[in-house]
Tab-separated table of C-alpha atoms and ligand atoms in Angstrom:
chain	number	residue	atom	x	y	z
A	1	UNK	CA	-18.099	-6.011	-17.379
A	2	UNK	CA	-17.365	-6.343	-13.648
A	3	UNK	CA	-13.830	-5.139	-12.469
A	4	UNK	CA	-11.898	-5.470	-9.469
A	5	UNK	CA	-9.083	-3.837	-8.007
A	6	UNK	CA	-6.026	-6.074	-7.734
A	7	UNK	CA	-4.434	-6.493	-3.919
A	8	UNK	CA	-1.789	-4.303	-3.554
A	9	UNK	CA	0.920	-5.661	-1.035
A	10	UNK	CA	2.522	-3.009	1.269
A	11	UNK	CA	4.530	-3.844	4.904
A	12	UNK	CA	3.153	-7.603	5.203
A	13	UNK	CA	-0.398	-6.020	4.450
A	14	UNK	CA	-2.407	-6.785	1.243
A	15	UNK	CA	-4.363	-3.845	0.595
A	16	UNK	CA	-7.812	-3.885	-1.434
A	17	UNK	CA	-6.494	-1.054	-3.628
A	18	UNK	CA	-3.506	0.523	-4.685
A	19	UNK	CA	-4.939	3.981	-3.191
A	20	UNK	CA	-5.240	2.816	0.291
A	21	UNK	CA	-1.649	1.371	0.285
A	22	UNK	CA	-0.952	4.402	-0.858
A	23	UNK	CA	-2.121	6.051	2.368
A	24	UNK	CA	-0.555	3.811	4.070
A	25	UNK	CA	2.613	5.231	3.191
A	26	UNK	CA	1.520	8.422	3.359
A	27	UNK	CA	0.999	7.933	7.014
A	28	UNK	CA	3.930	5.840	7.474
A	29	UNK	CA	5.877	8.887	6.382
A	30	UNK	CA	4.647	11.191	9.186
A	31	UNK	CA	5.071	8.253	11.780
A	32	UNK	CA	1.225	8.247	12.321
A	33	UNK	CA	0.266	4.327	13.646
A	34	UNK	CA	-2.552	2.697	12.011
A	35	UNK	CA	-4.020	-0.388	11.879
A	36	UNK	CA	-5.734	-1.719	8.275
A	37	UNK	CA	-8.767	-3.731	8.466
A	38	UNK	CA	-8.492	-4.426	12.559
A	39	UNK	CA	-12.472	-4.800	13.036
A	40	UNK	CA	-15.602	-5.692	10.968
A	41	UNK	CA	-18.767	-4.657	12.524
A	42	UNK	CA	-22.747	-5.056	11.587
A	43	UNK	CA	-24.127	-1.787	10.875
A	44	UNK	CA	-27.915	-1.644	10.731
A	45	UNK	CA	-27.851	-5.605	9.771
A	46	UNK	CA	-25.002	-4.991	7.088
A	47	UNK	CA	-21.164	-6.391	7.709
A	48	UNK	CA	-19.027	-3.312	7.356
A	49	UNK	CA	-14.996	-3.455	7.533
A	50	UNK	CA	-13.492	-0.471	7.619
A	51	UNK	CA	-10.378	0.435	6.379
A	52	UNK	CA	-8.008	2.144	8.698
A	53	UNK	CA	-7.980	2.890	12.518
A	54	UNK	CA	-5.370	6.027	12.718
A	55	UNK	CA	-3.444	6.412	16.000
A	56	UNK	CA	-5.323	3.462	17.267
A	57	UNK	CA	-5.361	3.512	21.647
A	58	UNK	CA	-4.650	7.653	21.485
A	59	UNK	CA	-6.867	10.147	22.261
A	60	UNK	CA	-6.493	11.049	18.695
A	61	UNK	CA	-8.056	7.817	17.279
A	62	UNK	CA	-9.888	7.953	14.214
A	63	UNK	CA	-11.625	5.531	11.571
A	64	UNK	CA	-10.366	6.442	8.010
A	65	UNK	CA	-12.173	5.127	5.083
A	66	UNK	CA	-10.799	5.745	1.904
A	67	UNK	CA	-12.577	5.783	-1.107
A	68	UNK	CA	-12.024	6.774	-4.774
A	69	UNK	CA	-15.012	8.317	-5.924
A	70	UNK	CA	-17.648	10.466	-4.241
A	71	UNK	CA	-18.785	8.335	-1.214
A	72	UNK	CA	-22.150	6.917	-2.136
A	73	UNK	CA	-25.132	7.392	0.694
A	74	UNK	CA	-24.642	3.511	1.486
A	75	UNK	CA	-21.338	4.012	2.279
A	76	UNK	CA	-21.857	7.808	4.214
A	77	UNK	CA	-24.620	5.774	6.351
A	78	UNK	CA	-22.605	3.280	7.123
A	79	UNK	CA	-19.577	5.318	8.438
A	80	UNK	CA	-22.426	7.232	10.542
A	81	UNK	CA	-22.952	3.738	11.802
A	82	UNK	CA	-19.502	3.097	12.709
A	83	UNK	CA	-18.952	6.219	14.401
A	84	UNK	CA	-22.307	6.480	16.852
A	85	UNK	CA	-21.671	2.652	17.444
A	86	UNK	CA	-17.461	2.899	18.251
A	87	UNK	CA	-17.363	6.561	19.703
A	88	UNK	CA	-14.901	7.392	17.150
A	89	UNK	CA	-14.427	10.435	14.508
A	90	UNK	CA	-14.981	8.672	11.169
A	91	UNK	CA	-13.750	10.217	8.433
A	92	UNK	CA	-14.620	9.097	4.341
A	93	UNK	CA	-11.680	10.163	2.591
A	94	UNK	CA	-12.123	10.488	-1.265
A	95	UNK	CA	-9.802	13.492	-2.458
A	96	UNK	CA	-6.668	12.052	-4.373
A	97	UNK	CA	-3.085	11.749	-1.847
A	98	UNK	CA	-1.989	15.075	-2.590
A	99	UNK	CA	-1.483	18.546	-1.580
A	100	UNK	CA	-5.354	19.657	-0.930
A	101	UNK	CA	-4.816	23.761	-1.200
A	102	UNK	CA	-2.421	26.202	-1.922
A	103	UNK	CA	-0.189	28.260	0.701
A	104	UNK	CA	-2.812	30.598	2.664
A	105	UNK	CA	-0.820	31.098	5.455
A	106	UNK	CA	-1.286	34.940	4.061
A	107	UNK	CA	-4.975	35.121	4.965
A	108	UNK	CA	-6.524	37.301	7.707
A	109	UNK	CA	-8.846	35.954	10.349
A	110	UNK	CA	-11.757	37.970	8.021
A	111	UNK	CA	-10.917	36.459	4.767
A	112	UNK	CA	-10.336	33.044	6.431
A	113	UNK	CA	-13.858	32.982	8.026
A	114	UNK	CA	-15.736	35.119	4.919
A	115	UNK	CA	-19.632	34.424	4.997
A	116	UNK	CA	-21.665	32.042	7.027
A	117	UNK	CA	-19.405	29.022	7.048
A	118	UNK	CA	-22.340	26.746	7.974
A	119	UNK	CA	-24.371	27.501	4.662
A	120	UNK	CA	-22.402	26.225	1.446
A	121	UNK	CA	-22.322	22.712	0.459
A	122	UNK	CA	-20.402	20.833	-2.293
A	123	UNK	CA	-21.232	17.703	-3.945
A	124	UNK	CA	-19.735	15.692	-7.165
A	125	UNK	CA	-22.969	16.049	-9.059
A	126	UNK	CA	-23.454	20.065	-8.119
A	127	UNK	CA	-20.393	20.987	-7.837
A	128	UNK	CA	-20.740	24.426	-5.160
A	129	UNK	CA	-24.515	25.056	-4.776
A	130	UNK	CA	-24.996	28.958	-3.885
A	131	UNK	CA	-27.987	27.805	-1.106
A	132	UNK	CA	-28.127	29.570	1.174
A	133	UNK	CA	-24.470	31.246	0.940
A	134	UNK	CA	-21.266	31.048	-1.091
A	135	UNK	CA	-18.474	29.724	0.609
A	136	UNK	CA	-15.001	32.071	1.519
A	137	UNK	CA	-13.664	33.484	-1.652
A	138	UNK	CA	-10.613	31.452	-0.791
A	139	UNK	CA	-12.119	28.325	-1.179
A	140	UNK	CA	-14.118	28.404	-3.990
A	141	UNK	CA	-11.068	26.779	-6.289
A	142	UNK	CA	-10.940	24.402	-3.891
A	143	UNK	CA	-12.425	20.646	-3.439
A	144	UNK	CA	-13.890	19.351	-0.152
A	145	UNK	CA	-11.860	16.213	0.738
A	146	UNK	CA	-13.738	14.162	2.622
A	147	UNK	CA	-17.026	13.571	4.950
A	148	UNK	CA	-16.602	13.779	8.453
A	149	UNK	CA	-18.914	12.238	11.063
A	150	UNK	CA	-19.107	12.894	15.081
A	151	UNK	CA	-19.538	10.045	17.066
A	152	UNK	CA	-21.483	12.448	19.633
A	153	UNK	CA	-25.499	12.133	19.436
A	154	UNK	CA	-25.869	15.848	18.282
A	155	UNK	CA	-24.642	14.312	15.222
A	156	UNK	CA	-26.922	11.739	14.815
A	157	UNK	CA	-29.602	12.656	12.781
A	158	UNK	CA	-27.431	15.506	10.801
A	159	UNK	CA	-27.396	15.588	7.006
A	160	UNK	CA	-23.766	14.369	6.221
A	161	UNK	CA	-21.893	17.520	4.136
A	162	UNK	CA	-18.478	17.425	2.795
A	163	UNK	CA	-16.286	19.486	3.788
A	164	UNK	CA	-12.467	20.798	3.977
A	165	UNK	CA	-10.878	17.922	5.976
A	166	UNK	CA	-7.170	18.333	5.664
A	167	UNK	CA	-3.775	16.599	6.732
A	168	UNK	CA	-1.986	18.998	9.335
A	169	UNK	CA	1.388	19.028	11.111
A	170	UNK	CA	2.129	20.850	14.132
A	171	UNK	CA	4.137	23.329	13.950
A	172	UNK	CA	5.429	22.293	17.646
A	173	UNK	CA	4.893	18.486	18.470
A	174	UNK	CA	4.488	17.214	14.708
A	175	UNK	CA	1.499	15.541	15.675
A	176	UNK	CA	-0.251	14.723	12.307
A	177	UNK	CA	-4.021	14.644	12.050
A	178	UNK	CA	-7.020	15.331	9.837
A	179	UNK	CA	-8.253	18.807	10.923
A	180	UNK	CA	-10.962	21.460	9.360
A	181	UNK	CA	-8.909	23.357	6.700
A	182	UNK	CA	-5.657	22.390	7.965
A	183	UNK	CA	-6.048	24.460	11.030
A	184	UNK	CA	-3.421	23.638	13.939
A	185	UNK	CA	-5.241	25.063	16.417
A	186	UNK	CA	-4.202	24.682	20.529
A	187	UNK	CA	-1.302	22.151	20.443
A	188	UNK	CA	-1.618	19.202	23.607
A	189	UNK	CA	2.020	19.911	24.259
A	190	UNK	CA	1.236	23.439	25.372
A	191	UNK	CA	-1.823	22.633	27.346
A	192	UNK	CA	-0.224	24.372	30.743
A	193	UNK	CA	-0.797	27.550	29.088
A	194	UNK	CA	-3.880	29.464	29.307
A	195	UNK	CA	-5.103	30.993	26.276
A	196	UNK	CA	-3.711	34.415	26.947
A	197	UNK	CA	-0.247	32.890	27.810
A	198	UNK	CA	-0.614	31.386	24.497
A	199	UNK	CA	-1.407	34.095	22.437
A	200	UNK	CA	1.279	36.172	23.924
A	201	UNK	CA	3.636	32.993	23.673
A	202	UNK	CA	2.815	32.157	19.660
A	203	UNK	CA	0.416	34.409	18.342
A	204	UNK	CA	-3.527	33.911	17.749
A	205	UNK	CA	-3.884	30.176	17.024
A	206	UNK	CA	-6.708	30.572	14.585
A	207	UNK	CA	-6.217	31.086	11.562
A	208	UNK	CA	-3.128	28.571	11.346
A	209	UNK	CA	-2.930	26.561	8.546
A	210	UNK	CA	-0.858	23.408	8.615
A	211	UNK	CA	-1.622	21.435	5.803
A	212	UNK	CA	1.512	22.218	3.839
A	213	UNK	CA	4.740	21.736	6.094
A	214	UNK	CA	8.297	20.055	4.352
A	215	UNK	CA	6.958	17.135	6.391
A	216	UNK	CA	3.849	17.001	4.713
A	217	UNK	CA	4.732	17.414	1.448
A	218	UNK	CA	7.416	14.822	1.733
A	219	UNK	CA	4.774	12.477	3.202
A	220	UNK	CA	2.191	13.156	-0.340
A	221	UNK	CA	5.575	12.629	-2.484
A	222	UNK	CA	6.062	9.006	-1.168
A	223	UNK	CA	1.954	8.429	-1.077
A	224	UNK	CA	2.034	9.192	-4.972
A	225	UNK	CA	5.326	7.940	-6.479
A	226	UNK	CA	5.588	4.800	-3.845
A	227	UNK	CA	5.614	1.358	-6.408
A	228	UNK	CA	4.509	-2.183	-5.241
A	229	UNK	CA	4.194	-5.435	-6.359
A	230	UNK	CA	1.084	-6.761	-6.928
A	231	UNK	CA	-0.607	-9.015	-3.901
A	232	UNK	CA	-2.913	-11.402	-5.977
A	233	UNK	CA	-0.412	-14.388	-6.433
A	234	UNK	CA	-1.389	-15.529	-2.992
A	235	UNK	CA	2.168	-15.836	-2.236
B	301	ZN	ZN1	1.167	19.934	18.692
């Protein structure tokens, strides 16, 4: 038997699923702007809407499609559509809206890095494969989140891999944005500064792990226990 989600209603939108409305709030939470649904497109001949476009007219745009399984390779090609043809990061979210990792705030730039970062890959039906390299030791508890494509034409032709694509807050402007492994990084707001000045200012920027603030976890709280009334009636 066929089933169907049933519309979930959320801020005047009517969401396709109860997960992405969930997002919504998420996002709402951390004052992150979004748009739901703002553009189809035709992707290789097939009509694609995507779901979310995250700080739409930033520099920090990005296309956010949520899903609730393991992406299928329809929907991963499509997304590498979306991103090539709008110049955008696209990101295929399918971990659940909550906290993806414990703290590891403790972990040296060594452990952090571990092995050949390039080499492991993770997939629903594998699970970790050990070709050619294991992962970190620190993240072989943990779950890739999501699949991230580059709009940039280096990217192209690359064989989509999932990978650690987490929520982080900065630590100085709160900016809120889906990074590699929660890492901060350089913060926009401290641009002036050269790297040394930096450094010296507020410590080595890498590793810096940001995936786990009060803001954060307040914004997951909402995402999981927000309830909504159902937007089928057509009301
Ligand atoms: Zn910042």
């Amino acid at each position: 038997m066929a089933i169907q989600p049933i519309e979930t209603r959320y801020r005047g939108h009517r969401f396709r699923s109860r997960l992405e409305a969930r997002w919504a709030v998420f996002m709402d939470h951390l004052d992150i702007p979004w748009d739901y649904e703002p553009q189809g497109y035709v992707i290789d001949g097939q009509p694609y809407l995507p779901d979310f476009l995250v700080w739409p007219n930033t520099d920090n745009a990005f296309w956010l499609e949520i899903k609730g399984t393991f992406p299928t390779k329809d929907e991963l090609a499509k997304a590498r559509g979306l991103a090539q043809g709008s110049g955008l990061d696209t990101y295929v979210y399918w971990a659940k809206p909550e906290v993806p990792a414990p703290a590891l705030s403790h972990l040296t730039d060594d452990e952090y890095c571990g092995f050949d970062r390039g080499g492991y890959v993770w997939t629903d039906e594998d699970g970790w494969r050990e070709y050619p390299t294991l992962p970190p030791t620190w993240q072989l508890d943990l779950r890739p989140t999501a699949f991230r494509f580059d709009p940039g034409p280096k990217a192209a032709d690359k064989e989509p891999k999932s990978g650690f694509w987490w929520w982080t807050d900065c630590h100085h402007c709160g900016r809120a944005i889906i990074k590699l492994d929660g890492q901060v990084g350089f913060c926009p707001s401290l641009s002036h500064l050269s790297g040394e000045q930096y450094t010296a200012a507020h410590g080595s920027p890498y590793p810096r792990f940001g995936h786990r603030t009060p803001r954060l976890l307040a914004a997951y709280e909402a995402a999981t226990s927000a309830r909504f009334e159902h937007g089928q009636s057509g009301a």
